[in-house]
């Protein structure tokens, strides 16, 4: 299982590894370079996996601005429903679209708490 692509994102590396024709996107902390990291998604082509790596770093930047953190394969924020990374990547959201989604989630959740 060789590394096909690596991208630095904050204190982590986003890595694309190929294994038997499947390209696995994962994230690992730089302080543990020997670990295999957390798998985020799988792709059938190297090109799609590399695009997803860049998209994940952009979306992760936005999610962090909103107070989310990565836990396993989910973006999580206290008192909010988790957002599965693989699903978010599959939607191919732009940064603006993710901001709109996170704003909408916050509004819906605030309304729910107010009831």
Coordinates of C-alpha atoms in Angstrom, one line a residue:
X1 CA 0.0 0.0 0.0
X2 CA 2.1 2.9 -1.3
X3 CA 1.6 6.6 -0.8
X4 CA 0.5 8.2 -4.1
X5 CA 0.0 11.7 -2.8
X6 CA 0.6 13.7 0.3
X7 CA -0.7 17.2 1.3
X8 CA 0.1 19.1 4.4
X9 CA -3.1 20.6 6.1
X10 CA -2.7 22.3 9.5
X11 CA -0.8 19.9 11.8
X12 CA -1.8 16.9 9.7
X13 CA -0.9 15.2 6.4
X14 CA -3.7 14.2 4.1
X15 CA -2.6 11.1 2.2
X16 CA -3.8 9.1 -0.8
X17 CA -2.7 5.5 -0.7
X18 CA -3.3 2.9 -3.4
X19 CA -4.2 -0.6 -2.4
X20 CA -5.4 -3.1 -5.1
X21 CA -6.8 -0.4 -7.4
X22 CA -8.6 1.5 -4.6
X23 CA -7.3 4.9 -3.6
X24 CA -7.8 5.6 0.1
X25 CA -7.9 9.1 1.5
X26 CA -6.7 9.4 5.1
X27 CA -5.5 12.0 7.5
X28 CA -2.7 11.5 10.0
X29 CA -1.1 13.8 12.5
X30 CA 2.5 14.9 11.8
X31 CA 3.6 14.0 15.3
X32 CA 3.0 10.3 14.5
X33 CA 4.5 9.7 11.0
X34 CA 4.5 6.0 11.3
X35 CA 0.7 5.7 11.9
X36 CA -1.6 5.0 9.1
X37 CA -4.1 7.7 10.2
X38 CA -7.8 7.8 9.9
X39 CA -9.4 6.8 6.7
X40 CA -11.8 9.4 5.4
X41 CA -13.0 8.1 2.0
X42 CA -12.2 5.7 -0.9
X43 CA -12.1 6.4 -4.6
X44 CA -11.7 4.4 -7.8
X45 CA -9.2 6.8 -9.4
X46 CA -6.1 8.5 -8.2
X47 CA -7.3 11.8 -9.8
X48 CA -10.5 11.9 -7.8
X49 CA -8.7 11.0 -4.6
X50 CA -6.2 13.8 -5.1
X51 CA -9.0 16.3 -5.8
X52 CA -10.8 15.1 -2.7
X53 CA -7.6 15.6 -0.6
X54 CA -7.4 19.3 -1.7
X55 CA -11.2 19.7 -1.2
X56 CA -11.0 18.2 2.2
X57 CA -8.3 20.6 3.3
X58 CA -10.4 23.6 2.1
X59 CA -13.5 22.3 3.8
X60 CA -11.7 21.4 7.0
X61 CA -10.4 25.0 7.1
X62 CA -14.0 26.3 6.9
X63 CA -15.3 23.7 9.4
X64 CA -12.6 24.7 11.9
X65 CA -13.7 28.3 11.6
X66 CA -17.2 27.2 12.7
X67 CA -15.8 25.3 15.7
X68 CA -15.8 21.8 14.3
X69 CA -13.0 19.3 14.8
X70 CA -12.2 16.0 13.2
X71 CA -13.0 12.8 15.1
X72 CA -12.5 9.6 13.2
X73 CA -14.3 10.2 9.9
X74 CA -16.7 12.9 11.2
X75 CA -16.6 16.6 11.7
X76 CA -18.0 17.2 15.1
X77 CA -19.0 20.2 17.2
X78 CA -20.4 20.1 20.7
X79 CA -24.2 20.0 20.7
X80 CA -24.4 19.6 16.9
X81 CA -25.0 16.5 14.9
X82 CA -21.8 15.0 13.4
X83 CA -21.1 15.5 9.7
X84 CA -19.6 12.4 8.0
X85 CA -16.5 13.5 5.9
X86 CA -17.1 11.0 3.2
X87 CA -20.6 12.3 2.6
X88 CA -19.5 15.9 2.6
X89 CA -16.7 15.1 0.1
X90 CA -19.2 13.2 -2.1
X91 CA -21.4 16.3 -2.3
X92 CA -18.4 18.2 -3.8
X93 CA -19.4 21.4 -1.9
X94 CA -17.6 24.7 -2.5
X95 CA -16.4 26.6 0.5
X96 CA -19.4 28.9 0.2
X97 CA -21.8 26.0 0.0
X98 CA -20.3 24.4 3.1
X99 CA -20.6 27.8 5.0
X100 CA -24.3 27.9 3.9
X101 CA -24.8 24.3 5.1
X102 CA -23.1 25.0 8.5
X103 CA -25.1 28.2 8.9
X104 CA -28.3 26.3 8.1
X105 CA -27.4 23.5 10.5
X106 CA -26.8 26.1 13.3
X107 CA -30.2 27.7 12.6
X108 CA -32.1 24.4 12.5
X109 CA -30.4 23.3 15.7
X110 CA -31.0 26.6 17.5
X111 CA -34.7 26.4 16.5
X112 CA -34.9 22.8 17.9
X113 CA -33.4 23.9 21.2
X114 CA -35.8 26.8 21.4
X115 CA -38.9 24.5 21.3

